[in-house]
Tab-separated table of C-alpha atoms in Angstrom:
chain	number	residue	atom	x	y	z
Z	102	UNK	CA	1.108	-24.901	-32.102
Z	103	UNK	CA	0.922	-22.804	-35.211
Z	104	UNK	CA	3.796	-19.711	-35.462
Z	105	UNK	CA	4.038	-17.125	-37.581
Z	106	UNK	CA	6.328	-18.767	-40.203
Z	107	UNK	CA	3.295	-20.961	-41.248
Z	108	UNK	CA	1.081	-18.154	-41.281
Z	109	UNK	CA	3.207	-16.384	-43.903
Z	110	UNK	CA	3.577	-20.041	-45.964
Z	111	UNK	CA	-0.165	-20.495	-45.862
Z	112	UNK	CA	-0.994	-16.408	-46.907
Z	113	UNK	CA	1.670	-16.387	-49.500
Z	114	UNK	CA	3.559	-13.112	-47.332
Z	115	UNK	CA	6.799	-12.686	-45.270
Z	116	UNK	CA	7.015	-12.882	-41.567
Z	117	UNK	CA	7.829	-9.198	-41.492
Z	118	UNK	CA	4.384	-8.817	-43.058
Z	119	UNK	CA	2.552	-10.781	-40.418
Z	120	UNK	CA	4.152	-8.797	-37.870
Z	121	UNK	CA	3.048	-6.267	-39.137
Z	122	UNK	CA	-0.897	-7.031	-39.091
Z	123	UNK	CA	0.058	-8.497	-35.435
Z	124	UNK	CA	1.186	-5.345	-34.414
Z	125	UNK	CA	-1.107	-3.092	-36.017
Z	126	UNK	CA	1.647	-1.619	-38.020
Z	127	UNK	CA	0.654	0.768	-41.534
Z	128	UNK	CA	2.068	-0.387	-45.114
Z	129	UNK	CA	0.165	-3.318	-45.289
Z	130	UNK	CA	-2.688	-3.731	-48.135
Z	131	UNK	CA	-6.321	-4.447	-46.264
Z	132	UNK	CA	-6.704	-7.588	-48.969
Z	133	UNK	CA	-3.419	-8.705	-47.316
Z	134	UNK	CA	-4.359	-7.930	-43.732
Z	135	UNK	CA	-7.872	-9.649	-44.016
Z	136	UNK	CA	-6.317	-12.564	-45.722
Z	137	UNK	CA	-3.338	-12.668	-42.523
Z	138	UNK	CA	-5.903	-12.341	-39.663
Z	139	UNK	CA	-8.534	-15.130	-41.184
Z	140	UNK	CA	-5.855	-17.647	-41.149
Z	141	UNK	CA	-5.062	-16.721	-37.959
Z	142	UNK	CA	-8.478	-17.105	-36.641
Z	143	UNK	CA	-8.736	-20.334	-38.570
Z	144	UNK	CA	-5.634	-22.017	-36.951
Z	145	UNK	CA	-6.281	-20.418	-33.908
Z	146	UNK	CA	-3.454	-18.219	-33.280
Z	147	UNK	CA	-2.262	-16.556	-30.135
Z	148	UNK	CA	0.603	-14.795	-30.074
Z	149	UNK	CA	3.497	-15.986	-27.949
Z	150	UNK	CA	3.380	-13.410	-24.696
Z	151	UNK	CA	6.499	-14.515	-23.720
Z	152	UNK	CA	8.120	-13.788	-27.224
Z	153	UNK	CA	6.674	-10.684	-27.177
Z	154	UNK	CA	7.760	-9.810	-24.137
Z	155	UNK	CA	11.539	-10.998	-24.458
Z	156	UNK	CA	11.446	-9.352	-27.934
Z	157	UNK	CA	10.777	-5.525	-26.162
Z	158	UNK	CA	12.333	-6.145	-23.447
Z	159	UNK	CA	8.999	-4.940	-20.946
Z	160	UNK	CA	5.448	-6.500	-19.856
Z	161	UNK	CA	3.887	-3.345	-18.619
Z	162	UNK	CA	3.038	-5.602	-15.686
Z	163	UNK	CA	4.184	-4.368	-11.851
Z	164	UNK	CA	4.013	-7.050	-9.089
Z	165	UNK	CA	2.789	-5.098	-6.007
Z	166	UNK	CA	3.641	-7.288	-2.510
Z	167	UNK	CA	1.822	-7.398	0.970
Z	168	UNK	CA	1.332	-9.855	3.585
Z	169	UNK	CA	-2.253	-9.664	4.058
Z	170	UNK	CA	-5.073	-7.783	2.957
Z	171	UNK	CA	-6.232	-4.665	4.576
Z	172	UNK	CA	-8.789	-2.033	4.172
Z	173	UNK	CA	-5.571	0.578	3.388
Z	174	UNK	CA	-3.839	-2.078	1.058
Z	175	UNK	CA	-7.263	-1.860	-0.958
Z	176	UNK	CA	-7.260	2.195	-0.979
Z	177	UNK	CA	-3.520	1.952	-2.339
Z	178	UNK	CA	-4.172	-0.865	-5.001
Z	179	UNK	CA	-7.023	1.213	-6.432
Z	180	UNK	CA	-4.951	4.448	-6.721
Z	181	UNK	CA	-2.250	2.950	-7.870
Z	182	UNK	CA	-3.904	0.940	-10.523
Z	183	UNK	CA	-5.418	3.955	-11.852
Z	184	UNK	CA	-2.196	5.681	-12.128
Z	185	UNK	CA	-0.791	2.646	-13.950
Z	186	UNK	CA	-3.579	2.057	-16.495
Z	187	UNK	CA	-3.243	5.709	-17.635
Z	188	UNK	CA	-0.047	4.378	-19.219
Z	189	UNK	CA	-0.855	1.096	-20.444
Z	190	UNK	CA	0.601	-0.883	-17.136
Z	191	UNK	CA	-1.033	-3.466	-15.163
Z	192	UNK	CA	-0.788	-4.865	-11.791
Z	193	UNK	CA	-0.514	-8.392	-10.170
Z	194	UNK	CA	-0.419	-8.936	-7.354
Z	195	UNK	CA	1.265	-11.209	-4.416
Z	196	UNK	CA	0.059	-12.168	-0.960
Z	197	UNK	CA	2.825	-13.796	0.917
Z	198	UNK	CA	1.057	-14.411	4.814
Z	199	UNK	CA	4.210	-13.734	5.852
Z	200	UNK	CA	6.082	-16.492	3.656
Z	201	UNK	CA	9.251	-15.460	2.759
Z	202	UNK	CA	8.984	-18.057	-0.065
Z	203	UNK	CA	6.567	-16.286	-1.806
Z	204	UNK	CA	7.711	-13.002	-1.825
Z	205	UNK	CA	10.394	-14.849	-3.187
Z	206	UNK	CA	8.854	-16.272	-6.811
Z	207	UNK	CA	7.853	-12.155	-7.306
Z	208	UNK	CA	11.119	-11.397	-7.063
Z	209	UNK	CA	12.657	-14.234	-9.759
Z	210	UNK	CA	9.632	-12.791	-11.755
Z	211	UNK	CA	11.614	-9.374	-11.612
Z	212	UNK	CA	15.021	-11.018	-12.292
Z	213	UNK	CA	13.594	-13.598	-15.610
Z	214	UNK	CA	11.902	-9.880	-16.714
Z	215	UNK	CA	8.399	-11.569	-16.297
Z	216	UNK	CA	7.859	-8.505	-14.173
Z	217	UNK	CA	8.649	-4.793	-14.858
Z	218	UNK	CA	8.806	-3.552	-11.546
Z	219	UNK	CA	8.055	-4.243	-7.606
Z	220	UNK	CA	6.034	-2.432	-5.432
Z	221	UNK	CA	6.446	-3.941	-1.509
Z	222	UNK	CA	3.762	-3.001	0.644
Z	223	UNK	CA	5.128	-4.669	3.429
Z	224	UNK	CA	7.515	-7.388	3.523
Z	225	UNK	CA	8.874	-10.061	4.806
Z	226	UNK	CA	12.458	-10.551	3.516
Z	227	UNK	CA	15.004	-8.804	5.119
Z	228	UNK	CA	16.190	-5.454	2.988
Z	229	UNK	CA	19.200	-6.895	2.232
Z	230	UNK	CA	17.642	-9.851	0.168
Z	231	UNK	CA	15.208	-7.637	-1.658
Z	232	UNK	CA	18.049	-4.795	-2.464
Z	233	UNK	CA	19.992	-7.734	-4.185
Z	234	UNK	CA	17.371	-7.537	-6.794
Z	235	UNK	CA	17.275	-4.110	-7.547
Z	236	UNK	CA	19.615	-4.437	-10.738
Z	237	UNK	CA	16.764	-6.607	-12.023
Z	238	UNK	CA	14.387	-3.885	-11.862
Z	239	UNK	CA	12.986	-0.629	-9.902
Z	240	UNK	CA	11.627	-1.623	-6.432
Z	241	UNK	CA	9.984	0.946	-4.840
Z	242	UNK	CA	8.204	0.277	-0.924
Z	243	UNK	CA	5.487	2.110	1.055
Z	244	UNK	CA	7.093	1.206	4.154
Z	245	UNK	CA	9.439	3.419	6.238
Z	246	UNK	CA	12.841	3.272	4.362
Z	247	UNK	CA	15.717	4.941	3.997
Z	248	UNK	CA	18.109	3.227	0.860
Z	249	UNK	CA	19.685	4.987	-2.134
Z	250	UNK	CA	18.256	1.653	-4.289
Z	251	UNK	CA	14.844	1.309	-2.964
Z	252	UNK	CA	12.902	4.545	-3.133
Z	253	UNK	CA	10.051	4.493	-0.415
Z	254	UNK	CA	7.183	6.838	-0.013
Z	255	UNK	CA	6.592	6.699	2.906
Z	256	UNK	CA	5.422	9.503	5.578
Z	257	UNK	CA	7.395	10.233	9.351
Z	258	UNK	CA	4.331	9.744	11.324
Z	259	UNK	CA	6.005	12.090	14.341
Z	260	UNK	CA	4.166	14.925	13.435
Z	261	UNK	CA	1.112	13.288	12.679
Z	262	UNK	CA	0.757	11.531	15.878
Z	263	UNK	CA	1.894	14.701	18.253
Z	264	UNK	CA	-1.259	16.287	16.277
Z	265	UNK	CA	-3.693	13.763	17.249
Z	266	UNK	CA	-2.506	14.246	21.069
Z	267	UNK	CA	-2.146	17.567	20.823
Z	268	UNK	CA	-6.070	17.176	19.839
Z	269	UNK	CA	-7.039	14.635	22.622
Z	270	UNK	CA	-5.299	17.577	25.080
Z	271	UNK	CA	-6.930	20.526	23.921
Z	272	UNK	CA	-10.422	18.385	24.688
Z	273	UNK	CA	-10.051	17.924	28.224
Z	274	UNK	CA	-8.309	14.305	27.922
Z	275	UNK	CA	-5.351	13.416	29.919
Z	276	UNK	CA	-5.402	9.874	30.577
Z	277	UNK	CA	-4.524	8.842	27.221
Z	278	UNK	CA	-4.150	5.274	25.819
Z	279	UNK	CA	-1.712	4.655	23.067
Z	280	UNK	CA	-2.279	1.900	20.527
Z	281	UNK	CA	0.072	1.142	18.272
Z	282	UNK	CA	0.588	-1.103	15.142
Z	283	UNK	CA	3.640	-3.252	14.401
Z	284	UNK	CA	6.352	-3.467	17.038
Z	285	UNK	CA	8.958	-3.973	14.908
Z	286	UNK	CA	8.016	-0.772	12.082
Z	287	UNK	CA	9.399	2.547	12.456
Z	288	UNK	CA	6.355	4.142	12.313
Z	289	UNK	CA	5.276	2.682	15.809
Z	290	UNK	CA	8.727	3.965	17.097
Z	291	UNK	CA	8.056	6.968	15.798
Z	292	UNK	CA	4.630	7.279	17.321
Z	293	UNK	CA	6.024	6.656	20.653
Z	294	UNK	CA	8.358	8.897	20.573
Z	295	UNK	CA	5.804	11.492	19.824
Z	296	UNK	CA	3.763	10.552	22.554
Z	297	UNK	CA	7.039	10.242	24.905
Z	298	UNK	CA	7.565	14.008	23.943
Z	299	UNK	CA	3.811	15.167	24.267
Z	300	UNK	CA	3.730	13.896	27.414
Z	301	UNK	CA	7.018	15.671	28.515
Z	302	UNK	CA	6.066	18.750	27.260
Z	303	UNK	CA	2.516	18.441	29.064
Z	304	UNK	CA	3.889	17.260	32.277
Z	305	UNK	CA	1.172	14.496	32.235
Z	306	UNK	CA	2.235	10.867	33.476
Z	307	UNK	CA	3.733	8.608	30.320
Z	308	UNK	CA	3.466	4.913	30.074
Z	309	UNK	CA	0.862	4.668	32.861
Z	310	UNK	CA	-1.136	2.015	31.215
Z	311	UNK	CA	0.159	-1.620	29.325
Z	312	UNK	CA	1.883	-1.385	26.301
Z	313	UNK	CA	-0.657	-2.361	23.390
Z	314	UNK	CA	0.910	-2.912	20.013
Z	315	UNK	CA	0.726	-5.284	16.705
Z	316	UNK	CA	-2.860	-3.667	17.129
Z	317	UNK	CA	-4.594	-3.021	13.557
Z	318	UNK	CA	-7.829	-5.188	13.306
Z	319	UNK	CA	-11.790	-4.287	14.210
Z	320	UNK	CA	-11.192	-7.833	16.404
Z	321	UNK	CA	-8.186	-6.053	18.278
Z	322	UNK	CA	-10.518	-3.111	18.858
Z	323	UNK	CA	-12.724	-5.371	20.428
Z	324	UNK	CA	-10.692	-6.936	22.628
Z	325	UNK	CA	-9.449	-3.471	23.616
Z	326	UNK	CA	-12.957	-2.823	24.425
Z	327	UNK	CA	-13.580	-5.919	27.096
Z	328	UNK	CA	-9.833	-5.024	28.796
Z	329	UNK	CA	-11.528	-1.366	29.174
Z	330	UNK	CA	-14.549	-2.478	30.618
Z	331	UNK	CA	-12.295	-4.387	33.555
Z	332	UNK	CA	-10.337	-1.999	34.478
Z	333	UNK	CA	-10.546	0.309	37.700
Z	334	UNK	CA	-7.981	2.660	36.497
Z	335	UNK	CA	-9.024	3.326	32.900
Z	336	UNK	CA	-7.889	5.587	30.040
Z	337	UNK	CA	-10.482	8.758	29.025
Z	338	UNK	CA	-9.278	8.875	25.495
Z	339	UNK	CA	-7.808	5.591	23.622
Z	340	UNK	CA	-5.733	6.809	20.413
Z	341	UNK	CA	-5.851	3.797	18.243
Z	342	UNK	CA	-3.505	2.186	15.911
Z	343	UNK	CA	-5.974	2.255	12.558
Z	344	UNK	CA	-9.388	3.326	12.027
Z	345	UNK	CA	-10.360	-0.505	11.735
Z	346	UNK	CA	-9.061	-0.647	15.747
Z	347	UNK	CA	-10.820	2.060	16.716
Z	348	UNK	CA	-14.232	0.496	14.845
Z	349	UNK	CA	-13.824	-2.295	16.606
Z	350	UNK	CA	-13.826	-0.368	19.696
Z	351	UNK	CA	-16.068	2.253	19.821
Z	352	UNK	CA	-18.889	-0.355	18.426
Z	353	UNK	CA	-17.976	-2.741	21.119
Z	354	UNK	CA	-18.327	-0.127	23.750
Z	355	UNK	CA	-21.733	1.260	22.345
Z	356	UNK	CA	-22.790	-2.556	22.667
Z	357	UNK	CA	-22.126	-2.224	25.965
Z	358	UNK	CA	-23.621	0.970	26.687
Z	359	UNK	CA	-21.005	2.916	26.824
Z	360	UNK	CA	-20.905	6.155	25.702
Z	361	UNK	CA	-18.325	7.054	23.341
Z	362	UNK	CA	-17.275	10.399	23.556
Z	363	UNK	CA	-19.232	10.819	26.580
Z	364	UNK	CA	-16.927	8.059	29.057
Z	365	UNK	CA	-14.358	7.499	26.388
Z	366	UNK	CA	-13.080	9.156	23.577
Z	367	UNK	CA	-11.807	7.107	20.876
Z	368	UNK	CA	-9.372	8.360	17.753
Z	369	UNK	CA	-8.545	6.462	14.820
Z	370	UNK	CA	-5.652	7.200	12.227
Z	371	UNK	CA	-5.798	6.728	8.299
Z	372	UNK	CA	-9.489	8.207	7.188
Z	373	UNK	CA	-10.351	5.049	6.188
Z	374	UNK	CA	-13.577	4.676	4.866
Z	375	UNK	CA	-14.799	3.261	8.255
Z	376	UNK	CA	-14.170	6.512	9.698
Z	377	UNK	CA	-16.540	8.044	7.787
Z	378	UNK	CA	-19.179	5.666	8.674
Z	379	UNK	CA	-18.809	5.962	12.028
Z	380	UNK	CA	-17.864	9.233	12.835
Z	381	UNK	CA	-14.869	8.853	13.765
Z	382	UNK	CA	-11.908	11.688	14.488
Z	383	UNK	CA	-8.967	10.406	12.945
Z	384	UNK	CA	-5.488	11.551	11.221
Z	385	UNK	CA	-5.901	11.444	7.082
Z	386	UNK	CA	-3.096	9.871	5.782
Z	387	UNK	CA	-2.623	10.488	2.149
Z	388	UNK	CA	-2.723	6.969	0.734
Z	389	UNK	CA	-3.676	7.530	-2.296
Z	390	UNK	CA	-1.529	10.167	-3.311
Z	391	UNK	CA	1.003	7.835	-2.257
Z	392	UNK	CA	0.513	5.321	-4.504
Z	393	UNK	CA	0.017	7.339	-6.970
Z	394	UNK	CA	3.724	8.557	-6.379
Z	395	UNK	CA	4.975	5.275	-6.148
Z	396	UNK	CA	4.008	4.333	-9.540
Z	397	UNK	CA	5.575	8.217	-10.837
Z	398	UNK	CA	8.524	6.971	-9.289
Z	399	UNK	CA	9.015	3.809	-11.247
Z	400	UNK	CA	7.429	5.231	-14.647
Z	401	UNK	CA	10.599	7.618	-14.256
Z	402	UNK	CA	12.780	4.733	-13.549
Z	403	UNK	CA	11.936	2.534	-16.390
Z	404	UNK	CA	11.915	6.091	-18.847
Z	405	UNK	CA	14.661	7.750	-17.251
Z	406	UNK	CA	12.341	11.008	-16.708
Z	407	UNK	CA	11.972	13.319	-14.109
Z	408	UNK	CA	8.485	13.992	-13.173
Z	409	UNK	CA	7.780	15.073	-9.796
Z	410	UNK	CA	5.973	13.434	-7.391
Z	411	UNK	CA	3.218	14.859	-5.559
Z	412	UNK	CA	3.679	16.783	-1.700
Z	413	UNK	CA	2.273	14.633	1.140
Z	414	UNK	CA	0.728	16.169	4.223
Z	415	UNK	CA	-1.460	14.925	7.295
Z	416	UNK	CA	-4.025	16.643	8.314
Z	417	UNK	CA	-6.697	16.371	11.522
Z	418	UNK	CA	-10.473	14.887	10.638
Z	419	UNK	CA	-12.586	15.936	13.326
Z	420	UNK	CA	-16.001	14.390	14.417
Z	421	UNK	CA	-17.915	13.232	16.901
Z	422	UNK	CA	-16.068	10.342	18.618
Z	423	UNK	CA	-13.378	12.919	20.212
């Protein structure tokens, strides 16, 4: 493969001159630069990217993790890929289904520098492995953490969810069913303590229905649907885990002629855009604001600034289903 030393032979310059043109650089005479960039194109030159790379010591190129796909992972992707591109980054990015393997090779990508920074969605590794890494690199996650080496931005859904009940309440609903999404995430323990609470301070019977959780597809909300329809004993408002759940549900249940609010009210959480669509209440959760702070959180890492990062609140999206 041709380098730049047999560029500069073949156009009579020095290396430092061809740099130059590479990079863009002033001080160079056009009748040089012409006579640099036709050899090029005549031997077919592209510069080495891992040279270049090694040679600055940054790719402008942050891995961003996540098990699976999801309408949410999409909404944070976009944000955060518009934050990034206002300063020359771009993203890749890694879908492990739940291989520990993969989320591995990211992580060596960090360590060789073939990767400025990590961004874990949700992972699979325990924190302990990915922390190792963090003298590679910034790692920042948008899953519940609290570590003084990986900065997370995420949200204490406690308040959020006691809103959302506090909204089922104030419309007449008392038998409420809780849907929840990972058992093993914070989040989920933090929703149920919320609802443990609510129902405390409303003196209304907790835990009087199954336990539903790992809960976040349209085909869960479904399913949620059908186990409604056989019940005797059945819930008058189902808070669900996403909006994608609650989709799932309400569209099963007007399928099966039931009325939703009328015999059921159903609540999502997130705003998604499928919550729009179907009129859905719900609980906005600020995705895209936090993505956009996760990437101001590593563009201060990597420049040792201090820009703050945007506040974060819920708030209540009322409409029809509710």
């Amino acid at each position: 493969m041709p380098n730049i030393q047999q560029i500069a032979r073949m156009a009579g310059v020095s290396t430092a001159t061809v740099s130059r043109v590479l990079n863009n650089y002033p001080y160079v005479s056009e009748t040089t630069r012409q006579k640099v960039l036709m050899i090029m194109e005549q031997l077919d030159y592209v510069p080495n990217g891992n040279a270049i790379t090694l040679k600055k010591g940054a790719t402008h190129l942050i891995g961003i993790i996540s098990v699976t796909f999801s309408p949410l992972l999409i909404s944070f992707l976009d944000a955060f890929n518009l934050a990034a591109e206002k300063y020359g980054f771009n993203i890749t990015l890694f879908i492990t289904n739940g291989d520990a393997g993969k989320e591995h090779v990211a992580l060596e990508m960090l360590k060789r520098k073939q990767l400025d920074a990590l961004v874990f969605v949700l992972r699979t590794n325990e924190w302990e492995v990915i922390e190792s890494y963090t003298k590679y690199g910034p790692i920042v996650t948008w899953q519940r953490l609290e570590n003084e080496r990986i900065p997370s931005v995420f949200m204490d859904q406690y308040d959020a969810y006691a809103t959302g009940l506090e909204h089922l309440y104030a419309k007449g609903y008392r038998n409420i069913l809780n849907v929840y999404p990972m058992s093993t995430g914070l989040n989920t323990l933090e929703r149920r303590r919320a609802y443990a609470d609510f129902a405390h301070r409303r003196q209304i019977t907790a835990d009087d229905f199954p336990l539903f959780q790992d809960k976040t597809s349209t085909r869960d909300g479904e399913e949620l649907a059908s186990w409604w329809i056989a019940q005797t004993h059945r819930p008058d408002a189902i808070f669900c885990a996403t909006d994608e759940v609650a989709a799932g549900c309400i569209t099963a249940l007007h399928r099966m002629r039931i009325s939703a609010p009328g015999e059921v009210g159903i609540m999502g959480f997130n705003n998604t855009e499928v919550a729009h669509l179907l009129d859905l209440t719900t609980i906005h959760y600020p995705v895209q604001q936090q993505a956009e702070n996760a990437f101001v959180i590593i563009h201060n890492m990597l420049n040792d600034r201090q820009e703050a990062v945007a506040p974060l609140e819920y708030r209540l999206i009322e409409r029809h289903s509710t």
